[in-house]
């Protein structure tokens, strides 16, 4: 009897491990990589929504919408405190991403930029999504945040920068370089410093030109999300309100150069 119980227990453990393996395999994808400096992916958004490789990008309507039109990816936020993103099919680990971004309409108190290493676990729920966000605003600020299983963490608080071109219909050239757990961010060829808390469990706080309870660094070190999809995003803020429309063009992804 005891041997039978042990055998049943072993079978149950094996079945659990098999189900776990299948569950994980369902949302793990091939990672695009290449030699240093190689162009890995390009999106110019020319043509219609389904022309060329445009159908590889998420496009949907509604108050939070993304669509390809007039040779650009447009992300529209029709709700206060709302956000939306569109990502391409390929998955990347290390990358050097560059994109032209501008807010076309709505308040200058907004957020728009890049989403990267997104993992949606191949389901329709956003509650378990993982990703990083690099946002700038039309009034000249930038922020880095991370979402793991739907929980948001502000990694580097909103910081004002003269390198960000202010106003609507003004193009900003954004860049994210990811090498393993190291990340660099820049706007218009200027590296952006980050306010990283000394306590890893704390929230970044930047006020009066000072990183409170932390240090200013030129690179982020974070190992929470090793790979995922890349894309573009826009957000409205409680103070700015709805009506944000951001446009993106000429998104290029290279294999990063060696440090």
Backbone as JSON, one array per atom type, in Angstrom:
{
  "sequence": "XXXXXXXXXXXXXXXXXXXXXXXXXXXXXXXXXXXXXXXXXXXXXXXXXXXXXXXXXXXXXXXXXXXXXXXXXXXXXXXXXXXXXXXXXXXXXXXXXXXXXXXXXXXXXXXXXXXXXXXXXXXXXXXXXXXXXXXXXXXXXXXXXXXXXXXXXXXXXXXXXXXXXXXXXXXXXXXXXXXXXXXXXXXXXXXXXXXXXXXXXXXXXXXXXXXXXXXXXXXXXXXXXXXXXXXXXXXXXXXXXXXXXXXXXXXXXXXXXXX",
  "N": [[0.82, -1.2, 0.0], [1.93, 1.24, 0.83], [3.93, 1.53, -1.1], [2.34, 1.9, -3.34], [1.1, 4.35, -2.76], [3.35, 6.01, -2.77], [4.07, 5.74, -5.46], [1.82, 6.89, -6.7], [2.07, 9.5, -5.74], [4.47, 10.25, -6.98], [3.68, 10.19, -9.63], [1.77, 12.25, -9.64], [3.42, 14.47, -9.07], [5.04, 14.44, -11.34], [3.1, 15.0, -13.33], [2.34, 17.56, -12.55], [4.71, 19.0, -12.94], [4.96, 18.67, -15.69], [2.69, 20.06, -16.64], [3.35, 22.62, -15.73], [5.66, 23.08, -17.24], [4.56, 23.07, -19.84], [2.86, 25.25, -19.59], [4.67, 27.38, -19.2], [6.11, 27.18, -21.57], [4.25, 28.03, -23.36], [4.3, 30.83, -23.41], [6.86, 31.55, -23.91], [9.18, 32.63, -26.3], [11.06, 32.49, -29.42], [14.13, 34.28, -29.34], [15.19, 37.18, -30.89], [18.35, 37.88, -32.19], [21.73, 39.02, -32.92], [24.89, 39.75, -34.57], [27.14, 42.21, -33.18], [26.01, 45.49, -33.67], [24.4, 44.84, -35.85], [21.5, 45.3, -37.87], [18.45, 44.4, -36.63], [15.71, 44.65, -36.79], [13.14, 46.59, -38.38], [10.76, 49.19, -38.65], [8.83, 51.19, -40.56], [6.27, 51.93, -40.91], [4.97, 52.51, -43.28], [2.41, 52.72, -45.78], [-0.77, 50.92, -45.63], [-2.75, 49.6, -42.84], [-2.39, 46.85, -42.93], [-0.4, 46.44, -44.72], [2.76, 45.27, -46.04], [4.84, 44.67, -43.36], [3.22, 45.7, -41.43], [1.04, 44.5, -40.23], [2.12, 43.04, -38.23], [2.04, 44.43, -35.94], [0.24, 45.4, -32.97], [-3.04, 46.56, -33.36], [-5.89, 48.41, -32.63], [-9.21, 49.62, -31.95], [-11.26, 52.14, -30.26], [-11.59, 53.99, -27.13], [-9.09, 53.91, -26.09], [-6.69, 53.57, -28.28], [-4.78, 52.14, -31.01], [-3.31, 52.65, -34.13], [-2.17, 52.31, -37.51], [-1.51, 54.89, -39.64], [-1.15, 57.25, -42.27], [1.58, 56.77, -42.57], [2.6, 56.45, -40.01], [2.69, 55.17, -36.62], [-0.02, 55.59, -34.61], [-1.0, 56.4, -31.37], [-3.7, 56.72, -29.32], [-5.27, 58.3, -26.6], [-8.17, 58.4, -25.02], [-9.14, 58.72, -22.49], [-9.0, 60.0, -19.12], [-6.09, 59.46, -17.13], [-5.38, 57.18, -18.55], [-3.91, 54.59, -20.64], [-2.13, 53.13, -23.42], [-0.62, 50.69, -25.56], [1.29, 49.58, -28.41], [2.74, 46.71, -29.69], [5.29, 44.94, -31.5], [5.55, 41.71, -33.17], [8.1, 40.25, -32.86], [10.48, 39.0, -30.37], [12.9, 40.24, -28.1], [16.06, 40.17, -26.42], [18.77, 41.4, -25.68], [19.26, 44.62, -27.06], [19.35, 47.54, -29.2], [17.41, 50.08, -29.42], [15.8, 52.48, -31.44], [13.76, 55.31, -32.07], [11.54, 57.63, -33.63], [9.57, 60.01, -32.06], [6.59, 61.79, -31.22], [4.2, 63.96, -29.68], [1.04, 64.62, -30.91], [-1.41, 65.8, -30.38], [-3.61, 67.09, -27.79], [-3.06, 67.53, -24.19], [0.01, 69.06, -22.97], [0.96, 68.01, -20.7], [1.63, 65.0, -20.51], [2.39, 61.57, -21.41], [4.63, 59.7, -23.34], [6.27, 57.21, -25.34], [8.47, 54.44, -25.17], [7.82, 50.97, -24.91], [9.16, 48.0, -23.61], [10.66, 44.69, -23.56], [8.28, 43.28, -23.14], [6.13, 40.89, -21.78], [3.36, 39.06, -22.29], [2.35, 36.66, -21.6], [0.95, 35.18, -23.42], [-1.86, 35.55, -23.27], [-5.09, 37.15, -22.88], [-5.32, 38.78, -20.73], [-4.33, 41.65, -18.86], [-3.46, 41.61, -16.34], [-1.34, 40.02, -15.55], [0.83, 40.89, -16.97], [4.23, 41.67, -17.9], [6.61, 44.28, -18.18], [8.78, 47.02, -19.26], [8.77, 50.63, -19.15], [9.65, 53.53, -20.9], [9.2, 56.8, -20.73], [8.56, 60.07, -22.05], [7.57, 63.54, -21.72], [5.54, 66.17, -23.13], [6.05, 68.54, -21.89], [8.66, 68.39, -21.16], [9.82, 66.33, -19.48], [11.03, 63.12, -18.16], [10.62, 59.6, -17.48], [11.13, 56.38, -15.94], [9.69, 53.21, -15.64], [8.46, 50.07, -14.3], [6.57, 47.12, -14.82], [5.39, 44.3, -13.26], [3.65, 41.36, -13.3], [1.36, 42.91, -13.43], [1.73, 44.79, -11.43], [2.8, 48.04, -10.73], [5.91, 49.73, -10.66], [7.69, 52.61, -9.98], [10.67, 53.26, -11.27], [12.54, 55.28, -11.88], [11.85, 58.52, -11.1], [9.78, 61.23, -12.48], [11.78, 63.5, -14.22], [13.03, 66.64, -15.14], [14.36, 67.67, -18.29], [16.56, 69.42, -20.41], [17.21, 68.37, -22.81], [15.02, 67.23, -23.99], [12.71, 67.88, -26.49], [10.27, 70.28, -26.31], [6.65, 70.74, -26.39], [3.89, 70.3, -28.76], [3.69, 68.27, -31.75], [6.41, 68.07, -32.16], [9.37, 66.51, -32.87], [11.01, 63.95, -31.06], [13.93, 62.09, -30.66], [14.22, 58.99, -29.49], [15.99, 56.57, -27.52], [16.84, 53.32, -26.45], [19.07, 51.21, -24.88], [19.69, 47.9, -24.25], [21.44, 45.57, -22.42], [21.65, 42.56, -21.22], [21.06, 42.81, -17.83], [21.38, 45.52, -17.79], [20.63, 48.9, -18.62], [20.46, 51.69, -20.79], [19.32, 54.99, -21.4], [18.28, 57.5, -23.7], [17.61, 60.78, -25.04], [17.32, 62.5, -27.96], [20.05, 62.12, -28.53], [21.27, 62.55, -26.1], [22.36, 61.19, -23.12], [20.28, 60.11, -20.51], [20.14, 60.74, -17.09], [19.32, 58.77, -14.2], [17.2, 58.61, -11.32], [17.78, 56.62, -8.81], [16.62, 54.76, -6.11], [18.28, 54.21, -2.93], [17.37, 52.16, -1.34], [16.21, 49.17, -2.52], [13.53, 48.49, -2.42], [12.16, 50.82, -2.29], [10.37, 53.69, -3.66], [11.25, 55.67, -6.38], [12.09, 59.07, -5.89], [12.13, 62.3, -6.94], [12.85, 65.63, -6.48], [12.91, 69.17, -6.53], [15.33, 69.28, -7.91], [16.83, 67.3, -6.76], [17.71, 63.93, -6.04], [15.94, 62.19, -3.91], [16.76, 60.22, -1.19], [18.27, 58.55, -2.75], [20.44, 57.94, -5.61], [21.88, 59.62, -8.44], [22.32, 58.12, -11.52], [23.81, 56.92, -14.59], [22.9, 54.66, -15.8], [20.58, 51.96, -15.66], [20.28, 49.13, -13.56], [18.71, 46.13, -13.6], [17.11, 43.08, -13.19], [14.64, 41.96, -13.53], [13.03, 41.37, -15.79], [13.86, 39.44, -18.4], [13.6, 39.35, -21.22], [11.53, 40.07, -24.13], [8.78, 41.59, -25.99], [8.98, 44.56, -28.1], [7.86, 47.98, -28.36], [5.62, 50.81, -28.77], [4.17, 53.52, -26.85], [1.61, 55.45, -25.14], [0.32, 57.76, -22.71], [-2.2, 59.27, -20.68], [-2.43, 61.76, -18.09], [-3.5, 62.29, -14.64], [-3.56, 65.05, -14.07], [-3.24, 66.28, -16.56], [-5.2, 65.16, -18.27], [-7.51, 63.68, -20.68], [-7.22, 62.97, -24.27], [-4.76, 62.67, -25.46], [-2.63, 62.2, -28.19], [-0.21, 60.4, -29.73], [2.5, 60.03, -32.03], [4.52, 57.77, -33.9], [7.51, 56.85, -35.61], [9.79, 55.29, -37.96], [11.11, 53.14, -36.47], [13.83, 51.43, -35.28], [15.75, 48.54, -34.61], [18.74, 47.43, -33.36], [21.41, 45.07, -32.88], [23.13, 45.46, -29.87], [26.15, 47.4, -29.54], [29.29, 46.24, -28.25], [30.22, 47.01, -24.9]],
  "CA": [[0.0, 0.0, 0.0], [2.8, 2.4, 0.92], [4.59, 1.67, -2.4], [1.33, 2.44, -4.25], [0.94, 5.77, -2.45], [4.55, 6.69, -3.25], [3.97, 5.77, -6.91], [0.8, 7.88, -7.06], [2.65, 10.82, -5.46], [5.44, 10.55, -8.02], [2.93, 10.48, -10.86], [1.18, 13.57, -9.49], [4.5, 15.44, -9.19], [5.42, 14.48, -12.76], [2.06, 15.68, -14.08], [2.4, 18.98, -12.21], [5.88, 19.57, -13.62], [4.65, 18.69, -17.11], [1.76, 21.16, -16.86], [4.1, 23.86, -15.54], [6.52, 23.24, -18.39], [3.74, 23.45, -20.98], [2.37, 26.61, -19.36], [5.76, 28.32, -19.44], [6.49, 27.13, -22.97], [3.24, 28.71, -24.14], [4.56, 32.26, -23.57], [8.25, 31.79, -24.21], [9.29, 32.72, -27.74], [12.43, 32.65, -29.91], [14.68, 35.61, -29.11], [15.94, 37.69, -32.05], [19.67, 38.39, -31.82], [22.65, 39.09, -34.04], [26.22, 40.27, -34.29], [27.19, 43.59, -32.72], [25.73, 46.52, -34.66], [23.53, 44.35, -36.92], [20.1, 45.71, -37.85], [17.63, 43.23, -36.35], [14.28, 44.87, -37.08], [12.83, 47.95, -38.79], [9.35, 49.48, -38.91], [8.62, 52.56, -41.04], [4.82, 52.13, -40.87], [4.48, 52.99, -44.57], [1.28, 51.98, -46.32], [-1.94, 50.74, -44.79], [-2.64, 48.87, -41.58], [-1.98, 45.46, -43.14], [0.62, 46.38, -45.77], [4.1, 44.84, -45.69], [4.89, 44.03, -42.05], [2.44, 46.49, -40.46], [0.11, 43.65, -39.48], [2.83, 42.43, -37.1], [1.84, 45.32, -34.8], [-1.1, 45.45, -32.4], [-3.86, 47.7, -33.75], [-7.24, 48.24, -32.11], [-9.95, 50.86, -31.81], [-11.85, 52.46, -28.97], [-11.1, 55.2, -26.45], [-7.65, 53.67, -26.04], [-6.55, 52.94, -29.59], [-3.53, 52.2, -31.76], [-3.56, 52.38, -35.54], [-1.18, 52.8, -38.46], [-2.13, 55.79, -40.61], [-0.28, 58.32, -42.77], [2.98, 56.41, -42.41], [3.0, 56.51, -38.61], [1.89, 54.46, -35.62], [-0.71, 56.56, -33.76], [-1.56, 55.88, -30.12], [-4.65, 57.74, -28.86], [-5.77, 58.06, -25.25], [-9.39, 59.17, -24.85], [-9.57, 58.66, -21.1], [-8.03, 60.5, -18.14], [-5.33, 58.4, -16.45], [-5.41, 55.98, -19.39], [-2.7, 54.28, -21.38], [-2.21, 52.06, -24.4], [0.63, 50.45, -26.28], [1.29, 48.64, -29.52], [4.02, 46.01, -29.77], [5.51, 44.08, -32.66], [5.6, 40.29, -32.85], [9.38, 39.66, -32.43], [10.94, 39.12, -28.99], [14.31, 40.61, -28.01], [16.72, 40.24, -25.12], [19.64, 42.56, -25.83], [18.88, 45.4, -28.25], [19.58, 48.98, -29.27], [16.18, 50.53, -30.06], [15.72, 53.91, -31.73], [12.47, 55.63, -32.66], [11.11, 59.03, -33.67], [8.32, 60.1, -31.31], [6.05, 63.13, -30.99], [2.8, 64.1, -29.3], [0.39, 65.39, -31.96], [-2.61, 66.5, -29.91], [-3.91, 66.91, -26.38], [-2.3, 68.34, -23.24], [1.46, 68.83, -22.93], [1.15, 67.15, -19.52], [1.3, 63.69, -21.07], [3.5, 60.63, -21.4], [4.69, 58.86, -24.55], [7.61, 56.66, -25.49], [8.81, 53.08, -25.57], [7.59, 49.82, -24.04], [10.1, 46.97, -24.04], [10.67, 43.41, -22.85], [6.91, 42.97, -22.73], [5.69, 39.5, -21.75], [1.93, 39.03, -21.98], [2.04, 35.27, -21.24], [0.05, 34.66, -24.45], [-3.27, 35.57, -22.89], [-5.73, 38.45, -23.1], [-5.37, 39.53, -19.47], [-3.19, 42.53, -18.57], [-3.17, 41.51, -14.92], [-0.08, 39.31, -15.32], [1.83, 41.35, -17.93], [5.52, 42.2, -17.45], [7.25, 45.15, -19.17], [9.38, 48.29, -18.84], [8.32, 51.81, -19.87], [10.47, 54.74, -20.96], [8.27, 57.85, -21.15], [8.86, 61.49, -21.96], [6.36, 64.35, -21.78], [5.67, 67.34, -23.99], [6.55, 69.67, -21.11], [10.08, 68.26, -20.96], [10.22, 65.41, -18.41], [11.15, 61.71, -18.52], [10.37, 58.66, -16.38], [11.31, 54.95, -16.2], [8.91, 52.39, -14.73], [8.43, 48.64, -14.57], [5.35, 46.44, -14.41], [5.55, 42.86, -13.11], [2.37, 40.77, -12.91], [0.38, 43.98, -13.3], [2.09, 45.73, -10.35], [3.65, 49.1, -11.26], [6.96, 50.29, -9.82], [8.41, 53.73, -10.55], [12.1, 53.02, -11.09], [13.13, 56.62, -11.85], [10.75, 59.48, -11.08], [9.8, 62.26, -13.52], [12.89, 64.44, -14.12], [13.03, 67.58, -16.26], [15.6, 67.64, -19.06], [16.62, 70.35, -21.53], [17.44, 67.61, -24.05], [13.72, 66.84, -24.55], [12.07, 68.95, -27.24], [8.95, 70.5, -25.73], [5.55, 71.14, -27.25], [3.23, 69.33, -29.62], [4.2, 68.15, -33.12], [7.86, 68.26, -32.1], [9.94, 65.17, -32.87], [12.08, 63.56, -30.16], [14.58, 60.83, -31.02], [14.4, 58.22, -28.26], [16.85, 55.4, -27.67], [17.02, 52.43, -25.31], [20.07, 50.15, -25.1], [19.56, 46.86, -23.24], [22.44, 44.5, -22.43], [21.41, 41.78, -20.01], [20.29, 43.54, -16.84], [21.82, 46.92, -17.83], [19.86, 49.69, -19.57], [20.77, 53.1, -20.96], [18.22, 55.72, -22.04], [18.68, 58.8, -24.19], [16.69, 61.57, -25.84], [18.03, 63.41, -28.86], [21.48, 61.82, -28.43], [21.76, 62.88, -24.77], [22.08, 60.14, -22.13], [19.46, 60.61, -19.41], [20.46, 60.2, -15.78], [18.18, 58.22, -13.49], [17.16, 58.72, -9.86], [17.58, 55.25, -8.32], [16.62, 54.73, -4.63], [19.27, 53.37, -2.27], [16.61, 51.0, -0.9], [15.59, 48.59, -3.72], [12.08, 48.38, -2.26], [11.6, 52.16, -2.24], [9.94, 54.3, -4.9], [12.1, 56.81, -6.77], [11.52, 60.39, -5.59], [13.0, 63.39, -7.41], [12.17, 66.89, -6.19], [13.79, 70.31, -6.34], [16.63, 69.01, -8.48], [17.54, 66.34, -5.91], [17.22, 62.56, -5.93], [15.75, 62.02, -2.47], [16.93, 58.84, -0.76], [18.87, 57.75, -3.79], [21.6, 58.48, -6.33], [21.75, 59.82, -9.87], [23.21, 57.22, -12.26], [23.57, 57.0, -16.03], [22.41, 53.36, -16.29], [19.74, 51.16, -14.76], [20.55, 47.7, -13.43], [17.47, 45.49, -13.16], [17.06, 41.75, -13.8], [13.3, 41.42, -13.34], [12.42, 40.88, -17.03], [15.04, 39.18, -19.25], [13.36, 39.5, -22.65], [10.13, 40.3, -24.47], [8.48, 42.37, -27.18], [9.24, 46.0, -28.06], [6.78, 48.72, -28.97], [5.46, 52.23, -28.45], [3.1, 53.7, -25.88], [1.22, 56.8, -24.74], [-0.49, 57.8, -21.5], [-2.7, 60.54, -20.16], [-2.16, 61.91, -16.67], [-4.65, 62.86, -13.91], [-3.55, 66.51, -14.14], [-3.38, 66.72, -17.94], [-6.47, 64.72, -18.8], [-7.6, 62.87, -21.89], [-7.0, 63.62, -25.56], [-3.37, 62.5, -25.91], [-2.38, 61.46, -29.43], [1.23, 60.34, -29.99], [2.83, 59.42, -33.31], [5.85, 57.15, -33.9], [7.96, 56.51, -36.96], [11.18, 54.86, -38.17], [11.61, 52.37, -35.33], [14.92, 50.55, -35.67], [16.33, 47.75, -33.53], [20.05, 46.89, -33.68], [22.14, 44.35, -31.84], [23.94, 46.5, -29.23], [27.59, 47.35, -29.6], [29.93, 45.84, -27.0], [30.62, 48.14, -24.06]],
  "C": [[0.86, 1.26, 0.0], [3.49, 2.64, -0.43], [3.62, 2.27, -3.41], [1.14, 3.93, -4.03], [2.13, 6.58, -2.95], [4.5, 6.83, -4.77], [2.96, 6.82, -7.37], [1.34, 9.3, -6.84], [3.64, 11.21, -6.54], [4.75, 10.9, -9.33], [2.33, 11.88, -10.81], [2.23, 14.67, -9.63], [4.92, 15.59, -10.65], [4.39, 15.24, -13.58], [2.08, 17.18, -13.81], [3.56, 19.66, -12.92], [5.64, 19.67, -15.13], [3.73, 19.84, -17.46], [2.47, 22.5, -16.73], [4.99, 24.13, -16.74], [5.74, 23.68, -19.61], [3.23, 24.87, -20.84], [3.44, 27.63, -19.65], [6.13, 28.35, -20.92], [5.52, 27.9, -23.84], [3.54, 30.18, -24.33], [6.04, 32.58, -23.73], [8.46, 31.67, -25.71], [10.76, 32.78, -28.15], [12.88, 34.1, -29.75], [15.51, 36.02, -30.32], [17.26, 38.28, -31.56], [20.54, 38.43, -33.06], [23.99, 39.63, -33.62], [26.14, 41.75, -33.93], [26.98, 44.58, -33.86], [24.81, 46.1, -35.78], [22.11, 44.89, -36.76], [19.23, 44.47, -37.71], [16.17, 43.4, -36.79], [14.09, 46.34, -37.47], [11.34, 48.07, -39.06], [9.23, 50.94, -39.32], [7.15, 52.92, -41.09], [4.27, 52.72, -42.17], [3.32, 52.11, -45.04], [0.13, 51.87, -45.34], [-1.69, 49.84, -43.6], [-2.12, 47.45, -41.76], [-0.91, 45.32, -44.22], [1.97, 45.97, -45.2], [4.07, 44.14, -44.33], [4.08, 44.78, -41.0], [1.49, 45.63, -39.64], [0.8, 42.88, -38.36], [2.68, 43.26, -35.83], [0.4, 45.26, -34.3], [-1.82, 46.72, -32.87], [-5.29, 47.43, -33.3], [-7.88, 49.61, -31.92], [-10.48, 51.07, -30.42], [-11.27, 53.74, -28.38], [-9.6, 55.11, -26.2], [-7.31, 52.91, -27.32], [-5.14, 53.08, -30.14], [-3.86, 51.86, -33.21], [-2.43, 52.96, -36.38], [-1.92, 53.62, -39.51], [-1.12, 56.86, -41.0], [1.2, 58.04, -42.49], [3.5, 56.49, -40.99], [2.16, 55.54, -37.78], [1.3, 55.51, -34.68], [-1.29, 55.85, -32.54], [-2.41, 57.0, -29.51], [-5.24, 57.34, -27.52], [-6.96, 58.97, -25.01], [-9.95, 59.14, -23.45], [-8.55, 59.36, -20.21], [-7.37, 59.34, -17.41], [-5.4, 57.09, -17.22], [-4.1, 55.78, -20.11], [-2.93, 53.15, -22.35], [-0.84, 51.88, -25.03], [0.38, 49.51, -27.45], [2.68, 48.03, -29.6], [4.07, 45.17, -31.03], [5.66, 42.63, -32.22], [6.95, 39.81, -32.3], [9.7, 39.92, -30.96], [12.45, 39.36, -28.99], [14.79, 40.51, -26.57], [17.58, 41.48, -25.09], [19.27, 43.3, -27.12], [19.32, 46.84, -28.08], [18.43, 49.54, -30.1], [16.2, 52.04, -30.24], [14.39, 54.2, -32.43], [12.25, 57.14, -32.62], [9.72, 59.12, -33.04], [7.89, 61.56, -31.16], [4.6, 63.04, -30.55], [2.14, 65.04, -30.3], [-0.78, 66.23, -31.46], [-2.77, 66.24, -28.42], [-3.05, 67.79, -25.49], [-0.8, 68.05, -23.34], [1.84, 68.05, -21.69], [0.7, 65.75, -19.92], [2.46, 62.74, -20.83], [3.47, 59.82, -22.68], [6.12, 58.37, -24.72], [7.63, 55.21, -25.88], [8.4, 52.08, -24.49], [8.52, 48.71, -24.53], [10.15, 45.82, -23.05], [9.28, 43.06, -22.3], [6.65, 41.48, -22.84], [4.22, 39.49, -21.36], [1.43, 37.62, -21.68], [1.06, 34.62, -22.22], [-1.39, 34.53, -23.98], [-3.81, 36.98, -23.07], [-5.78, 39.3, -21.85], [-4.13, 40.41, -19.33], [-2.74, 42.41, -17.12], [-1.83, 40.85, -14.64], [1.02, 39.76, -16.28], [3.09, 41.85, -17.23], [6.08, 43.1, -18.54], [7.91, 46.34, -18.48], [8.81, 49.4, -19.7], [9.36, 52.92, -19.78], [9.58, 55.83, -21.55], [8.94, 59.22, -21.09], [7.54, 62.24, -22.01], [6.61, 65.58, -22.63], [6.04, 68.61, -23.22], [7.97, 69.41, -20.59], [10.57, 67.37, -19.84], [10.37, 63.99, -18.96], [11.03, 60.84, -17.27], [10.63, 57.23, -16.85], [10.47, 54.18, -15.18], [8.93, 50.94, -15.18], [7.11, 48.07, -14.07], [5.63, 44.94, -14.39], [4.25, 42.29, -12.55], [1.32, 41.84, -12.64], [0.69, 45.01, -12.23], [3.11, 46.74, -10.87], [4.67, 49.55, -10.22], [7.65, 51.43, -10.58], [9.89, 53.54, -10.25], [12.87, 54.34, -11.0], [12.02, 57.63, -12.06], [10.86, 60.47, -12.24], [10.9, 63.27, -13.23], [12.86, 65.34, -15.34], [14.39, 67.53, -16.96], [15.51, 68.62, -20.23], [16.82, 69.62, -22.86], [16.14, 67.18, -24.71], [13.1, 68.05, -25.24], [10.62, 69.1, -26.77], [7.92, 70.85, -26.8], [4.99, 70.01, -28.08], [3.83, 69.38, -31.03], [5.69, 68.47, -33.2], [8.51, 66.89, -31.94], [11.04, 65.04, -31.82], [12.62, 62.2, -30.61], [14.93, 60.08, -29.73], [15.23, 56.98, -28.54], [16.93, 54.63, -26.36], [18.03, 51.36, -25.7], [19.96, 49.17, -23.94], [20.64, 45.8, -23.45], [22.27, 43.72, -21.14], [20.54, 42.55, -19.04], [20.7, 45.01, -16.75], [21.1, 47.68, -18.94], [20.34, 51.13, -19.58], [19.63, 53.75, -21.74], [18.74, 57.08, -22.51], [17.56, 59.44, -24.98], [17.5, 62.55, -26.65], [19.54, 63.37, -28.63], [22.1, 62.27, -27.1], [21.38, 61.78, -23.79], [21.35, 60.76, -20.94], [19.85, 59.94, -18.1], [19.19, 59.79, -15.05], [18.33, 58.42, -11.99], [16.78, 57.36, -9.28], [17.65, 55.24, -6.8], [17.73, 53.83, -4.09], [18.62, 52.08, -1.77], [15.89, 50.41, -2.11], [14.08, 48.45, -3.64], [11.39, 49.74, -2.26], [11.19, 52.64, -3.63], [10.81, 55.52, -5.17], [11.37, 58.13, -6.49], [12.53, 61.46, -5.98], [12.25, 64.69, -7.22], [13.2, 67.99, -5.99], [15.19, 70.09, -6.87], [17.46, 68.0, -7.71], [16.88, 64.98, -5.95], [17.16, 62.22, -4.45], [15.84, 60.54, -2.1], [17.55, 57.94, -1.79], [20.04, 58.45, -4.45], [21.26, 58.63, -7.8], [22.79, 58.95, -10.59], [22.87, 57.32, -13.73], [23.12, 55.68, -16.63], [21.58, 52.69, -15.22], [20.22, 49.72, -14.75], [19.32, 47.04, -12.85], [17.33, 44.17, -13.92], [15.67, 41.15, -13.78], [12.73, 40.78, -14.6], [13.54, 40.66, -18.05], [14.83, 39.41, -20.73], [11.88, 39.76, -22.89], [9.99, 41.13, -25.72], [8.85, 43.84, -26.98], [8.07, 46.71, -28.74], [6.75, 50.16, -28.53], [4.22, 52.41, -27.59], [2.8, 55.17, -25.66], [0.32, 56.69, -23.53], [-1.04, 59.2, -21.29], [-2.45, 60.57, -18.66], [-3.4, 62.48, -15.96], [-4.72, 64.38, -14.03], [-3.75, 67.02, -15.56], [-4.71, 66.36, -18.57], [-6.35, 64.0, -20.11], [-7.26, 63.67, -23.14], [-5.6, 63.49, -26.1], [-3.34, 61.69, -27.2], [-0.88, 61.54, -29.7], [1.47, 59.59, -31.29], [4.28, 58.93, -33.28], [6.21, 56.73, -35.32], [9.41, 56.03, -36.91], [11.77, 54.21, -36.92], [12.63, 51.36, -35.83], [15.46, 49.82, -34.45], [17.63, 47.12, -34.02], [20.51, 45.94, -32.56], [23.11, 45.35, -31.2], [25.44, 46.29, -29.44], [28.14, 46.9, -28.25], [30.37, 47.07, -26.21], [32.15, 48.21, -23.96]]
}
